């Protein structure tokens, strides 16, 4: 597993999933709150994956140029960002347009 991720599993979970994942979550929220398009979450997630690769390399002597490590980082961070985007966008639509939409779960809304 260390060959795929470019670092040990505890470092990966702590640095990429928790620390960079928190940044990805806040990024998704910020993009949703400013009514920006969904593709920007993916673009910023890819940039966060580059930053997390650098931190793995600089702080824990991991592999900087690991294609599989970058791909794993990008998938996880984009997924967290997209999750935050959708949660926030649904909450905003239901709150801002209560006469048009009602909540149909944490990830969906429907017409009234």
Short mmCIF file of C-alpha atoms in Angstrom, two decimals:
data_model
loop_
_atom_site.label_atom_id
_atom_site.label_comp_id
_atom_site.label_asym_id
_atom_site.label_seq_id
_atom_site.Cartn_x
_atom_site.Cartn_y
_atom_site.Cartn_z
CA UNK A 1 0.00 0.00 0.00
CA UNK A 2 2.90 2.35 0.69
CA UNK A 3 4.08 1.99 -2.91
CA UNK A 4 0.68 3.06 -4.22
CA UNK A 5 0.14 6.02 -1.87
CA UNK A 6 3.73 7.23 -1.80
CA UNK A 7 3.80 7.26 2.02
CA UNK A 8 2.64 5.20 4.98
CA UNK A 9 -1.07 4.73 5.62
CA UNK A 10 -1.21 6.67 8.94
CA UNK A 11 0.58 9.64 7.36
CA UNK A 12 -1.73 9.47 4.37
CA UNK A 13 -4.86 9.40 6.50
CA UNK A 14 -3.66 12.19 8.78
CA UNK A 15 -2.24 14.53 6.20
CA UNK A 16 -4.31 13.92 3.08
CA UNK A 17 -7.68 12.76 4.35
CA UNK A 18 -7.93 14.82 7.54
CA UNK A 19 -5.89 17.96 6.88
CA UNK A 20 -6.22 18.39 3.11
CA UNK A 21 -9.72 16.86 3.25
CA UNK A 22 -10.77 19.62 5.64
CA UNK A 23 -9.43 22.18 3.19
CA UNK A 24 -11.30 20.45 0.36
CA UNK A 25 -14.51 20.49 2.41
CA UNK A 26 -14.17 24.22 3.07
CA UNK A 27 -13.36 24.80 -0.60
CA UNK A 28 -16.53 23.02 -1.67
CA UNK A 29 -18.56 25.07 0.78
CA UNK A 30 -17.04 28.35 -0.39
CA UNK A 31 -17.66 27.58 -4.04
CA UNK A 32 -21.26 26.62 -3.34
CA UNK A 33 -21.92 29.70 -1.20
CA UNK A 34 -20.68 32.04 -3.91
CA UNK A 35 -22.85 30.31 -6.56
CA UNK A 36 -19.88 29.26 -8.66
CA UNK A 37 -20.11 26.28 -11.03
CA UNK A 38 -19.38 22.70 -9.98
CA UNK A 39 -16.33 22.26 -12.22
CA UNK A 40 -14.39 24.72 -10.06
CA UNK A 41 -14.53 22.24 -7.17
CA UNK A 42 -12.70 19.73 -9.34
CA UNK A 43 -10.12 22.30 -10.46
CA UNK A 44 -9.36 23.35 -6.89
CA UNK A 45 -9.34 19.72 -5.77
CA UNK A 46 -6.62 18.95 -8.31
CA UNK A 47 -4.58 21.89 -7.02
CA UNK A 48 -5.06 20.72 -3.43
CA UNK A 49 -3.81 17.29 -4.46
CA UNK A 50 -0.58 18.87 -5.70
CA UNK A 51 -0.21 20.70 -2.39
CA UNK A 52 -0.86 17.55 -0.37
CA UNK A 53 1.76 15.67 -2.45
CA UNK A 54 4.25 18.41 -1.60
CA UNK A 55 3.46 18.25 2.12
CA UNK A 56 3.84 14.47 2.12
CA UNK A 57 7.23 14.90 0.48
CA UNK A 58 8.44 17.83 2.57
CA UNK A 59 7.24 16.74 6.01
CA UNK A 60 7.37 12.95 5.90
CA UNK A 61 9.92 12.15 3.16
CA UNK A 62 7.27 10.62 0.93
CA UNK A 63 7.33 10.37 -2.82
CA UNK A 64 6.60 13.69 -4.51
CA UNK A 65 6.21 12.51 -8.08
CA UNK A 66 3.98 9.51 -7.57
CA UNK A 67 1.28 9.24 -10.23
CA UNK A 68 -0.78 6.78 -8.19
CA UNK A 69 -0.37 8.86 -5.04
CA UNK A 70 -1.47 12.01 -6.87
CA UNK A 71 -4.42 10.18 -8.42
CA UNK A 72 -5.49 8.84 -5.02
CA UNK A 73 -5.14 12.31 -3.48
CA UNK A 74 -7.08 13.92 -6.32
CA UNK A 75 -9.94 11.42 -6.16
CA UNK A 76 -10.33 11.72 -2.39
CA UNK A 77 -10.02 15.51 -2.26
CA UNK A 78 -12.32 16.10 -5.23
CA UNK A 79 -14.83 13.70 -3.70
CA UNK A 80 -14.80 15.51 -0.37
CA UNK A 81 -15.11 18.87 -2.13
CA UNK A 82 -18.01 17.67 -4.28
CA UNK A 83 -19.76 16.27 -1.20
CA UNK A 84 -19.46 19.61 0.60
CA UNK A 85 -20.60 21.47 -2.52
CA UNK A 86 -23.75 19.39 -2.86
CA UNK A 87 -24.63 19.51 0.85
CA UNK A 88 -24.27 23.27 0.91
CA UNK A 89 -26.03 23.89 -2.41
CA UNK A 90 -29.07 21.86 -1.33
CA UNK A 91 -29.24 23.73 1.98
CA UNK A 92 -29.00 27.06 0.17
CA UNK A 93 -31.70 26.22 -2.37
CA UNK A 94 -34.13 25.05 0.30
CA UNK A 95 -33.42 28.04 2.54
CA UNK A 96 -33.41 30.71 -0.16
CA UNK A 97 -36.37 29.42 -2.16
CA UNK A 98 -38.73 27.78 0.37
CA UNK A 99 -41.79 28.38 -1.81
CA UNK A 100 -40.19 26.45 -4.70
CA UNK A 101 -38.21 23.62 -3.11
CA UNK A 102 -38.30 21.28 -0.16
CA UNK A 103 -35.59 18.99 1.10
CA UNK A 104 -35.71 15.41 -0.18
CA UNK A 105 -32.68 14.20 1.78
CA UNK A 106 -29.22 15.51 2.51
CA UNK A 107 -28.20 15.53 -1.17
CA UNK A 108 -31.43 16.41 -2.96
CA UNK A 109 -34.37 18.78 -3.07
CA UNK A 110 -37.64 18.58 -4.96
CA UNK A 111 -40.30 20.92 -6.24
CA UNK A 112 -43.15 21.80 -3.92
#
